[in-house]
Amino acid sequence: MQQRLVSKLHNHLQQFYPELLIGLEDRGETNTYLNQKTNRVESLIQRLKATGTPNYIIEEECLHTLTADLGVSRYNYLQALLEQEFETVYYRMWGTGTLHYELINLINFCASIFESFDFCEANEDDRMLRYAIIGTVQEYLDTLNQPHGL
């Protein structure tokens, strides 16, 4: 069960929090992080097993618990925003295989905006946040069109 949870958590991070996963990989802390996180749900696993809960539900409950503190995915937020507001650029990046890389760059480029708005589930639909991020994304895209950019 533990290894399946490690694998599911790793896949979840790849899909929704690649910037976190890349940071962990750069520091050589991926396995430590995954193992420490999954060890925290051991008592939940035992409690659910004792009540006869099926394994797939145990895994789902554990993954929910493991990811609850991660908050809203900046990666997914920016991916949706880029596709909606900068559709041509989005599909060009997707077509050239640079979308993932550029979204991670955008997370870093927009970090101060996310932090100043205290980005979370409660404000992910905030209009002013969206406008601020759109402006910052445009600024980033403008740098790509400079002679030193892509």
PDB file of C-alpha atoms in Angstrom:
ATOM      1  CA  MET A   1       0.000   0.000   0.000  1.00  0.00           C
ATOM      2  CA  GLN A   2       2.811   2.403   0.950  1.00  0.00           C
ATOM      3  CA  GLN A   3       4.565   2.060  -2.421  1.00  0.00           C
ATOM      4  CA  ARG A   4       1.297   2.557  -4.293  1.00  0.00           C
ATOM      5  CA  LEU A   5       0.703   5.758  -2.322  1.00  0.00           C
ATOM      6  CA  VAL A   6       4.236   6.965  -3.055  1.00  0.00           C
ATOM      7  CA  SER A   7       3.616   6.316  -6.752  1.00  0.00           C
ATOM      8  CA  LYS A   8       0.205   8.014  -6.716  1.00  0.00           C
ATOM      9  CA  LEU A   9       1.575  11.029  -4.841  1.00  0.00           C
ATOM     10  CA  HIS A  10       4.485  11.288  -7.286  1.00  0.00           C
ATOM     11  CA  ASN A  11       2.076  11.159 -10.237  1.00  0.00           C
ATOM     12  CA  HIS A  12      -0.144  13.778  -8.590  1.00  0.00           C
ATOM     13  CA  LEU A  13       2.833  16.103  -8.121  1.00  0.00           C
ATOM     14  CA  GLN A  14       3.898  15.568 -11.738  1.00  0.00           C
ATOM     15  CA  GLN A  15       0.457  16.491 -12.989  1.00  0.00           C
ATOM     16  CA  PHE A  16      -0.541  19.333 -10.659  1.00  0.00           C
ATOM     17  CA  TYR A  17       2.620  20.593  -8.917  1.00  0.00           C
ATOM     18  CA  PRO A  18       5.547  20.013 -11.288  1.00  0.00           C
ATOM     19  CA  GLU A  19       7.340  23.079  -9.916  1.00  0.00           C
ATOM     20  CA  LEU A  20       7.406  21.447  -6.461  1.00  0.00           C
ATOM     21  CA  LEU A  21       8.603  18.153  -7.898  1.00  0.00           C
ATOM     22  CA  ILE A  22      11.362  19.839  -9.912  1.00  0.00           C
ATOM     23  CA  GLY A  23      12.545  21.684  -6.799  1.00  0.00           C
ATOM     24  CA  LEU A  24      12.636  18.423  -4.845  1.00  0.00           C
ATOM     25  CA  GLU A  25      14.528  16.693  -7.652  1.00  0.00           C
ATOM     26  CA  ASP A  26      17.056  19.530  -7.896  1.00  0.00           C
ATOM     27  CA  ARG A  27      17.797  19.176  -4.174  1.00  0.00           C
ATOM     28  CA  GLY A  28      17.783  15.368  -4.305  1.00  0.00           C
ATOM     29  CA  GLU A  29      14.907  15.256  -1.807  1.00  0.00           C
ATOM     30  CA  THR A  30      12.159  13.607  -3.847  1.00  0.00           C
ATOM     31  CA  ASN A  31      12.237  10.177  -2.198  1.00  0.00           C
ATOM     32  CA  THR A  32      12.584  11.659   1.287  1.00  0.00           C
ATOM     33  CA  TYR A  33       9.615  13.968   0.713  1.00  0.00           C
ATOM     34  CA  LEU A  34       7.407  11.225  -0.733  1.00  0.00           C
ATOM     35  CA  ASN A  35       8.260   8.742   2.013  1.00  0.00           C
ATOM     36  CA  GLN A  36       7.816  11.257   4.827  1.00  0.00           C
ATOM     37  CA  LYS A  37       4.458  12.377   3.439  1.00  0.00           C
ATOM     38  CA  THR A  38       3.142   8.846   2.996  1.00  0.00           C
ATOM     39  CA  ASN A  39       4.361   7.784   6.452  1.00  0.00           C
ATOM     40  CA  ARG A  40       2.057  10.440   7.924  1.00  0.00           C
ATOM     41  CA  VAL A  41      -1.047   8.567   6.781  1.00  0.00           C
ATOM     42  CA  GLU A  42      -0.075   5.196   8.241  1.00  0.00           C
ATOM     43  CA  SER A  43      -2.559   5.528  11.116  1.00  0.00           C
ATOM     44  CA  LEU A  44      -5.315   6.475   8.650  1.00  0.00           C
ATOM     45  CA  ILE A  45      -4.516   3.378   6.585  1.00  0.00           C
ATOM     46  CA  GLN A  46      -4.686   1.135   9.649  1.00  0.00           C
ATOM     47  CA  ARG A  47      -7.929   2.716  10.861  1.00  0.00           C
ATOM     48  CA  LEU A  48      -9.618   2.337   7.469  1.00  0.00           C
ATOM     49  CA  LYS A  49      -8.368  -1.235   7.032  1.00  0.00           C
ATOM     50  CA  ALA A  50      -9.756  -2.118  10.460  1.00  0.00           C
ATOM     51  CA  THR A  51     -13.214  -1.012   9.324  1.00  0.00           C
ATOM     52  CA  GLY A  52     -13.011  -3.138   6.164  1.00  0.00           C
ATOM     53  CA  THR A  53     -12.687  -0.200   3.776  1.00  0.00           C
ATOM     54  CA  PRO A  54     -11.676  -1.315   0.252  1.00  0.00           C
ATOM     55  CA  ASN A  55      -8.096  -0.523  -0.781  1.00  0.00           C
ATOM     56  CA  TYR A  56      -9.096   1.823  -3.595  1.00  0.00           C
ATOM     57  CA  ILE A  57     -11.069   3.989  -1.154  1.00  0.00           C
ATOM     58  CA  ILE A  58      -8.197   3.901   1.341  1.00  0.00           C
ATOM     59  CA  GLU A  59      -5.832   5.100  -1.393  1.00  0.00           C
ATOM     60  CA  GLU A  60      -8.237   7.852  -2.426  1.00  0.00           C
ATOM     61  CA  GLU A  61      -8.680   9.059   1.171  1.00  0.00           C
ATOM     62  CA  CYS A  62      -4.941   8.962   1.784  1.00  0.00           C
ATOM     63  CA  LEU A  63      -4.131  10.867  -1.408  1.00  0.00           C
ATOM     64  CA  HIS A  64      -6.677  13.513  -0.459  1.00  0.00           C
ATOM     65  CA  THR A  65      -5.052  13.834   2.972  1.00  0.00           C
ATOM     66  CA  LEU A  66      -1.537  13.894   1.483  1.00  0.00           C
ATOM     67  CA  THR A  67      -2.354  16.681  -0.950  1.00  0.00           C
ATOM     68  CA  ALA A  68      -4.657  18.816   1.204  1.00  0.00           C
ATOM     69  CA  ASP A  69      -1.824  21.086   2.343  1.00  0.00           C
ATOM     70  CA  LEU A  70      -0.566  21.738  -1.196  1.00  0.00           C
ATOM     71  CA  GLY A  71      -3.318  24.215  -1.989  1.00  0.00           C
ATOM     72  CA  VAL A  72      -4.469  25.287  -5.428  1.00  0.00           C
ATOM     73  CA  SER A  73      -2.201  24.334  -8.306  1.00  0.00           C
ATOM     74  CA  ARG A  74      -0.495  27.406  -9.757  1.00  0.00           C
ATOM     75  CA  TYR A  75       0.504  25.246 -12.704  1.00  0.00           C
ATOM     76  CA  ASN A  76      -3.106  24.361 -13.558  1.00  0.00           C
ATOM     77  CA  TYR A  77      -4.245  27.929 -12.955  1.00  0.00           C
ATOM     78  CA  LEU A  78      -1.654  29.292 -15.377  1.00  0.00           C
ATOM     79  CA  GLN A  79      -2.266  26.537 -17.903  1.00  0.00           C
ATOM     80  CA  ALA A  80      -5.999  27.323 -18.017  1.00  0.00           C
ATOM     81  CA  LEU A  81      -5.368  31.072 -18.118  1.00  0.00           C
ATOM     82  CA  LEU A  82      -2.807  30.758 -20.906  1.00  0.00           C
ATOM     83  CA  GLU A  83      -5.153  28.584 -22.962  1.00  0.00           C
ATOM     84  CA  GLN A  84      -8.094  30.964 -22.457  1.00  0.00           C
ATOM     85  CA  GLU A  85      -6.360  34.317 -22.792  1.00  0.00           C
ATOM     86  CA  PHE A  86      -3.365  33.528 -25.015  1.00  0.00           C
ATOM     87  CA  GLU A  87      -4.738  30.669 -27.099  1.00  0.00           C
ATOM     88  CA  THR A  88      -2.376  31.053 -30.064  1.00  0.00           C
ATOM     89  CA  VAL A  89       0.682  31.147 -27.820  1.00  0.00           C
ATOM     90  CA  TYR A  90      -0.619  28.232 -25.766  1.00  0.00           C
ATOM     91  CA  TYR A  91      -1.042  25.970 -28.799  1.00  0.00           C
ATOM     92  CA  ARG A  92       2.265  27.069 -30.301  1.00  0.00           C
ATOM     93  CA  MET A  93       4.039  26.114 -27.052  1.00  0.00           C
ATOM     94  CA  TRP A  94       2.073  22.878 -26.874  1.00  0.00           C
ATOM     95  CA  GLY A  95       2.968  22.070 -30.482  1.00  0.00           C
ATOM     96  CA  THR A  96       6.673  22.724 -29.984  1.00  0.00           C
ATOM     97  CA  GLY A  97       6.795  20.780 -26.724  1.00  0.00           C
ATOM     98  CA  THR A  98       7.762  23.803 -24.613  1.00  0.00           C
ATOM     99  CA  LEU A  99       4.446  24.322 -22.803  1.00  0.00           C
ATOM    100  CA  HIS A 100       5.422  22.451 -19.634  1.00  0.00           C
ATOM    101  CA  TYR A 101       8.771  24.239 -19.410  1.00  0.00           C
ATOM    102  CA  GLU A 102       7.243  27.672 -20.060  1.00  0.00           C
ATOM    103  CA  LEU A 103       4.465  27.113 -17.508  1.00  0.00           C
ATOM    104  CA  ILE A 104       7.081  26.389 -14.860  1.00  0.00           C
ATOM    105  CA  ASN A 105       8.938  29.559 -15.897  1.00  0.00           C
ATOM    106  CA  LEU A 106       5.653  31.464 -15.636  1.00  0.00           C
ATOM    107  CA  ILE A 107       5.047  30.144 -12.122  1.00  0.00           C
ATOM    108  CA  ASN A 108       8.363  31.676 -11.086  1.00  0.00           C
ATOM    109  CA  PHE A 109       7.749  34.866 -13.078  1.00  0.00           C
ATOM    110  CA  CYS A 110       4.302  35.333 -11.481  1.00  0.00           C
ATOM    111  CA  ALA A 111       5.379  34.272  -7.971  1.00  0.00           C
ATOM    112  CA  SER A 112       5.197  37.766  -6.480  1.00  0.00           C
ATOM    113  CA  ILE A 113       1.644  38.240  -7.800  1.00  0.00           C
ATOM    114  CA  PHE A 114       0.517  34.893  -6.399  1.00  0.00           C
ATOM    115  CA  GLU A 115       2.104  35.763  -3.058  1.00  0.00           C
ATOM    116  CA  SER A 116       0.729  39.304  -2.883  1.00  0.00           C
ATOM    117  CA  PHE A 117      -2.795  37.947  -3.441  1.00  0.00           C
ATOM    118  CA  ASP A 118      -2.124  35.024  -1.077  1.00  0.00           C
ATOM    119  CA  PHE A 119      -3.286  32.691  -3.860  1.00  0.00           C
ATOM    120  CA  CYS A 120      -5.603  30.000  -2.510  1.00  0.00           C
ATOM    121  CA  GLU A 121      -8.860  28.239  -3.272  1.00  0.00           C
ATOM    122  CA  ALA A 122     -10.850  31.116  -1.784  1.00  0.00           C
ATOM    123  CA  ASN A 123      -9.492  33.665  -4.259  1.00  0.00           C
ATOM    124  CA  GLU A 124      -8.574  31.687  -7.363  1.00  0.00           C
ATOM    125  CA  ASP A 125     -11.580  33.273  -9.131  1.00  0.00           C
ATOM    126  CA  ASP A 126     -10.651  36.811  -8.037  1.00  0.00           C
ATOM    127  CA  ARG A 127     -10.935  39.119 -11.052  1.00  0.00           C
ATOM    128  CA  MET A 128      -8.106  41.413  -9.912  1.00  0.00           C
ATOM    129  CA  LEU A 129      -5.779  38.442  -9.429  1.00  0.00           C
ATOM    130  CA  ARG A 130      -6.622  37.250 -12.920  1.00  0.00           C
ATOM    131  CA  TYR A 131      -5.927  40.673 -14.444  1.00  0.00           C
ATOM    132  CA  ALA A 132      -2.633  40.950 -12.572  1.00  0.00           C
ATOM    133  CA  ILE A 133      -1.571  37.499 -13.755  1.00  0.00           C
ATOM    134  CA  ILE A 134      -2.640  38.253 -17.350  1.00  0.00           C
ATOM    135  CA  GLY A 135      -0.511  41.406 -17.304  1.00  0.00           C
ATOM    136  CA  THR A 136       2.461  39.529 -15.897  1.00  0.00           C
ATOM    137  CA  VAL A 137       2.070  36.716 -18.430  1.00  0.00           C
ATOM    138  CA  GLN A 138       1.977  39.313 -21.218  1.00  0.00           C
ATOM    139  CA  GLU A 139       5.155  40.859 -19.823  1.00  0.00           C
ATOM    140  CA  TYR A 140       6.806  37.420 -19.802  1.00  0.00           C
ATOM    141  CA  LEU A 141       5.679  36.702 -23.362  1.00  0.00           C
ATOM    142  CA  ASP A 142       7.039  40.082 -24.457  1.00  0.00           C
ATOM    143  CA  THR A 143      10.458  39.071 -23.120  1.00  0.00           C
ATOM    144  CA  LEU A 144      10.301  35.941 -25.270  1.00  0.00           C
ATOM    145  CA  ASN A 145       9.841  38.110 -28.353  1.00  0.00           C
ATOM    146  CA  GLN A 146      12.933  40.173 -27.577  1.00  0.00           C
ATOM    147  CA  PRO A 147      16.115  39.320 -29.502  1.00  0.00           C
ATOM    148  CA  HIS A 148      17.476  37.521 -26.418  1.00  0.00           C
ATOM    149  CA  GLY A 149      14.257  35.478 -25.967  1.00  0.00           C
ATOM    150  CA  LEU A 150      12.949  32.484 -27.885  1.00  0.00           C
TER     151      LEU A 150
END
